[in-house]
XYZ file of C-alpha atoms in Angstrom:
358
model
C -36.668 22.518 -25.337
C -36.863 24.184 -21.935
C -40.421 25.294 -22.626
C -41.408 21.722 -23.453
C -39.840 20.441 -20.236
C -41.650 23.134 -18.236
C -45.004 22.398 -19.899
C -44.816 18.610 -19.579
C -43.507 18.798 -16.025
C -46.205 21.240 -14.940
C -48.953 19.061 -16.444
C -47.737 16.071 -14.451
C -47.372 18.202 -11.325
C -51.047 19.156 -11.579
C -51.934 15.523 -12.208
C -49.990 14.460 -9.097
C -51.834 17.086 -7.050
C -55.346 16.295 -8.226
C -54.966 12.516 -8.149
C -54.842 12.874 -4.349
C -56.821 16.049 -3.843
C -59.970 14.949 -5.698
C -60.577 11.798 -3.581
C -59.906 13.847 -0.446
C -62.411 16.463 -1.613
C -64.995 13.732 -2.195
C -64.454 12.286 1.290
C -64.556 15.742 2.876
C -67.768 16.583 1.027
C -69.465 13.405 2.259
C -68.290 14.057 5.829
C -69.515 17.656 5.631
C -72.883 16.613 4.225
C -73.446 13.938 6.888
C -72.309 16.239 9.717
C -75.263 18.547 9.124
C -73.572 21.767 10.222
C -75.932 24.753 10.286
C -73.145 27.347 10.090
C -70.880 25.740 7.504
C -70.667 26.523 3.799
C -69.474 24.661 0.724
C -65.965 26.092 1.021
C -65.424 24.158 4.258
C -65.020 20.682 2.695
C -62.722 22.099 0.011
C -60.499 23.681 2.637
C -60.610 20.456 4.664
C -59.431 18.510 1.617
C -56.555 20.953 1.160
C -55.641 20.657 4.849
C -55.597 16.866 4.601
C -53.459 17.108 1.474
C -51.028 19.501 3.158
C -50.985 17.345 6.291
C -49.919 14.392 4.160
C -46.822 16.468 3.320
C -46.191 17.027 7.048
C -47.039 20.737 6.917
C -47.823 22.054 10.461
C -50.935 24.106 11.268
C -51.652 26.995 13.607
C -55.099 26.737 15.207
C -57.237 29.490 16.709
C -60.879 30.008 17.637
C -62.454 27.430 19.951
C -59.324 25.265 19.759
C -56.120 27.243 20.204
C -52.930 25.346 19.592
C -50.437 23.983 17.131
C -50.697 20.814 15.059
C -47.326 19.419 14.039
C -47.505 15.799 15.221
C -48.533 14.426 11.833
C -48.440 10.859 10.464
C -45.222 9.926 8.707
C -46.969 7.123 6.823
C -49.227 9.623 5.032
C -46.149 11.033 3.279
C -46.032 7.873 1.174
C -49.218 8.940 -0.649
C -47.796 12.093 -2.291
C -44.437 10.349 -2.681
C -45.805 7.567 -4.883
C -48.167 9.921 -6.715
C -45.199 12.162 -7.556
C -43.076 9.188 -8.539
C -45.719 8.090 -11.044
C -46.137 11.658 -12.288
C -42.418 12.139 -12.863
C -42.172 8.784 -14.660
C -44.985 9.876 -16.985
C -43.238 13.200 -17.573
C -40.045 11.432 -18.629
C -41.944 9.130 -20.965
C -43.657 12.111 -22.636
C -40.394 14.007 -23.033
C -38.761 11.076 -24.893
C -35.311 12.164 -23.775
C -35.741 15.779 -24.950
C -33.492 17.138 -22.199
C -29.786 17.428 -21.541
C -29.683 16.663 -17.826
C -32.244 14.609 -15.929
C -31.234 16.296 -12.655
C -32.412 19.633 -14.044
C -35.758 18.023 -14.944
C -36.015 16.719 -11.376
C -35.347 20.196 -10.000
C -37.919 21.778 -12.310
C -40.528 19.160 -11.413
C -39.924 19.535 -7.651
C -39.821 23.344 -7.886
C -43.125 23.523 -9.757
C -44.744 21.181 -7.271
C -43.477 23.263 -4.344
C -44.847 26.424 -5.994
C -48.317 24.903 -6.528
C -48.357 23.542 -2.965
C -47.380 26.926 -1.512
C -50.162 28.682 -3.436
C -52.692 26.093 -2.266
C -51.419 26.508 1.291
C -52.034 30.264 1.135
C -55.442 29.735 -0.461
C -56.569 27.267 2.214
C -56.035 29.631 5.148
C -59.079 30.441 7.268
C -59.749 32.388 10.434
C -59.312 29.249 12.575
C -56.775 27.127 10.665
C -53.590 28.438 9.077
C -51.035 26.111 7.470
C -47.470 27.270 7.947
C -47.068 28.295 4.317
C -43.377 29.200 4.651
C -42.569 25.545 5.469
C -44.645 24.265 2.548
C -42.012 24.797 -0.197
C -39.341 23.104 1.927
C -41.308 19.932 2.676
C -42.996 19.626 -0.708
C -39.799 20.253 -2.670
C -37.981 17.612 -0.610
C -40.703 14.995 -1.079
C -41.030 15.736 -4.803
C -37.282 15.628 -5.401
C -36.864 12.351 -3.491
C -39.745 10.865 -5.485
C -38.121 12.010 -8.736
C -34.792 10.495 -7.655
C -36.391 7.041 -7.473
C -37.904 7.367 -10.963
C -36.208 7.342 -14.347
C -32.532 6.429 -14.530
C -31.286 4.763 -11.390
C -29.356 7.001 -9.001
C -26.345 5.362 -7.486
C -26.011 6.234 -3.814
C -22.675 6.281 -2.044
C -21.518 3.329 0.027
C -21.702 5.457 3.174
C -25.361 6.289 2.548
C -26.061 2.648 1.717
C -24.525 1.433 4.987
C -26.391 4.072 6.993
C -29.701 3.079 5.406
C -28.941 -0.578 6.155
C -28.383 0.161 9.837
C -31.498 2.308 10.019
C -33.559 -0.399 8.323
C -32.462 -2.971 10.907
C -33.365 -0.697 13.819
C -36.738 0.257 12.356
C -37.435 -3.361 11.432
C -36.888 -4.345 15.066
C -39.265 -1.575 16.194
C -41.983 -2.607 13.746
C -41.744 -6.233 14.934
C -42.197 -5.120 18.556
C -45.074 -2.859 17.483
C -46.801 -5.724 15.681
C -46.480 -7.923 18.782
C -47.896 -5.169 21.000
C -50.864 -4.590 18.693
C -51.581 -8.325 18.569
C -51.420 -8.685 22.366
C -53.625 -5.608 22.924
C -56.260 -6.352 20.301
C -59.079 -6.296 22.872
C -58.175 -2.807 24.102
C -57.738 -1.648 20.523
C -61.228 -2.912 19.697
C -62.837 -1.432 22.828
C -61.514 2.071 22.093
C -62.826 1.821 18.532
C -66.271 0.761 19.783
C -66.435 3.625 22.286
C -65.684 6.122 19.526
C -68.608 4.800 17.412
C -67.129 6.206 14.202
C -69.668 4.710 11.784
C -68.826 3.142 8.426
C -66.983 6.086 6.865
C -65.477 7.047 10.212
C -64.214 3.490 10.749
C -62.385 3.600 7.439
C -60.848 6.982 8.262
C -59.935 5.854 11.789
C -58.216 2.762 10.408
C -56.301 4.886 7.883
C -55.276 7.348 10.599
C -53.913 4.580 12.832
C -52.125 2.948 9.897
C -50.475 6.227 8.887
C -49.259 6.784 12.449
C -47.551 3.371 12.625
C -44.095 4.763 11.658
C -44.440 7.391 14.408
C -45.244 4.627 16.884
C -42.333 2.490 15.681
C -39.905 5.369 16.175
C -41.298 5.990 19.662
C -40.752 2.314 20.465
C -37.174 2.604 19.256
C -36.775 5.641 21.518
C -38.171 3.618 24.423
C -35.783 0.716 23.936
C -32.768 2.983 23.488
C -33.508 4.524 26.888
C -34.697 8.053 26.074
C -38.404 7.253 25.883
C -41.143 9.440 24.426
C -43.882 11.842 25.508
C -47.660 11.662 25.091
C -48.458 15.141 26.334
C -46.882 18.019 28.208
C -44.974 16.882 31.297
C -45.263 13.187 30.403
C -42.567 10.625 29.803
C -42.690 6.927 28.959
C -39.273 5.310 29.268
C -37.610 2.298 30.945
C -36.903 4.573 33.950
C -40.077 6.687 34.143
C -43.769 6.135 33.492
C -45.597 9.431 33.798
C -48.808 9.878 31.798
C -51.759 12.251 31.879
C -55.033 12.204 29.978
C -54.754 10.440 26.632
C -56.703 11.027 23.419
C -59.012 8.208 22.352
C -56.743 6.836 19.653
C -56.779 3.020 19.374
C -53.069 2.901 18.567
C -52.312 4.213 22.067
C -53.465 0.860 23.455
C -49.876 -0.378 22.933
C -48.545 2.020 25.585
C -46.779 0.228 28.461
C -48.546 0.385 31.810
C -45.358 0.623 33.888
C -41.674 1.362 33.445
C -39.315 -1.582 32.985
C -35.537 -1.394 32.957
C -35.452 -4.807 31.317
C -36.222 -2.950 28.091
C -32.661 -1.618 28.166
C -31.476 -5.073 27.085
C -32.385 -3.914 23.580
C -29.528 -1.392 23.805
C -27.269 -4.376 23.120
C -28.938 -4.733 19.712
C -28.067 -1.134 18.810
C -24.478 -1.708 19.944
C -24.272 -4.890 17.842
C -25.630 -3.005 14.833
C -22.941 -0.363 15.403
C -20.322 -3.119 15.441
C -21.799 -4.516 12.227
C -21.518 -1.068 10.641
C -17.814 -0.977 11.502
C -17.283 -4.466 10.060
C -19.133 -3.598 6.834
C -17.122 -0.413 6.441
C -13.760 -2.117 7.048
C -13.604 -3.234 3.418
C -13.620 0.422 2.331
C -11.952 3.022 4.517
C -12.175 4.943 7.750
C -13.656 7.843 5.786
C -16.569 5.647 4.680
C -17.183 4.613 8.288
C -17.226 8.225 9.479
C -19.459 9.330 6.619
C -21.921 6.483 7.205
C -22.047 7.372 10.914
C -22.776 11.029 10.073
C -25.415 10.001 7.496
C -27.068 7.814 10.132
C -27.214 10.630 12.690
C -28.672 13.082 10.158
C -31.354 10.554 9.171
C -32.080 9.823 12.836
C -32.472 13.512 13.661
C -34.768 14.025 10.654
C -36.960 11.045 11.542
C -37.176 12.085 15.181
C -38.262 15.544 14.033
C -40.990 14.026 11.875
C -42.056 11.742 14.748
C -42.485 14.537 17.295
C -44.547 17.663 17.655
C -47.703 19.142 19.119
C -51.228 17.737 18.938
C -53.484 20.819 18.928
C -54.053 21.441 22.644
C -51.643 22.810 25.288
C -51.996 19.551 27.224
C -50.715 17.660 24.152
C -48.087 20.212 23.200
C -45.273 17.635 23.461
C -45.837 14.311 21.724
C -43.285 11.841 20.454
C -39.516 11.814 20.710
C -37.037 14.307 22.058
C -34.988 15.065 18.946
C -31.668 15.711 20.632
C -31.974 12.972 23.277
C -32.982 10.296 20.771
C -30.255 11.280 18.301
C -27.664 11.395 21.080
C -28.635 7.964 22.430
C -28.389 6.402 18.963
C -25.035 8.158 18.421
C -23.570 6.906 21.706
C -24.795 3.316 21.317
C -23.735 3.024 17.666
C -20.365 4.625 18.514
C -19.887 2.087 21.297
C -20.391 -0.759 18.834
C -17.955 0.841 16.399
C -15.398 1.296 19.179
C -15.627 -2.386 20.122
C -14.664 -3.402 16.604
C -12.092 -0.699 15.904
C -10.369 -0.265 19.262
C -10.408 -3.719 20.885
C -8.044 -5.354 18.359
C -5.585 -2.473 18.846
C -5.794 -2.819 22.616
C -5.108 -6.562 22.350
C -2.072 -5.955 20.138
C -0.661 -3.422 22.564
C -1.326 -5.756 25.494
C 0.705 -8.548 23.833
C 3.616 -6.195 23.352
């Protein structure tokens, strides 16, 4: 029975890999052929496809040669591609097994473990003299993505009330950020278009540029949330964009950066009230359960915030762009303080009123 689970799972793991990797290889091959490099060889587009595939899993890269740096500021949105591919693959694995297993959680672990093993081997294989994926992080990221994808497939997993409340709060905050981001993109359409024209990407390049900007939208939304909570974000070493400070250097020609504010504005801190209100709402929602649920949901929220801020920050290849995105500890701390303030208003004020009447 175990052998059947291993065989079926591994077949779907390979399917999940190649369903993404083959289109990427095709795109890389076309780009390589049209680039007309005199020094390149046919292994270059294959490695490029593997790098794109690993980048979609948020695996960082060390760069050497003409460009020396570190690439870890990767698009969060691209993680949805392997996530849904793995979800489909795990669903197919379950359908082929026909219930020939004792514990679905063990099947999930096997599926995620096999995927992490394949990804790690591909990461080692894709290394070159100039680009080296951080292979030791590959099993961590790929196992996590594969296991989360498997959790959403098959029999429904019931999450705790604390996790549910934390995800509700996080959804509200991110929803607010995405609304602001959509407004900023709409009001800066001309600048967005002008940057795209200057780049002259061509037909294939236009498609890839659009995809790149779309995949970076979650990163931008999290940066906006950091801006409105007061901590701000960086777009390069020594830079800071916040309601208090507006310090920018040279920017890469990425159309999505057209939404950057031109000056600092303390009026943006009005949005802190929204975070406080959401914290108060969390306390009200948790009142029907217990204080333990409230504490657990608060901890869950901070862990998720720290993880997202980690994914939304990093380095963008060059020393000048070595710090991009959020400050993990500052952003997490600001969310913690503002949410805690909202919780305190709901929990402590009634007690203060009662004591005042006495």
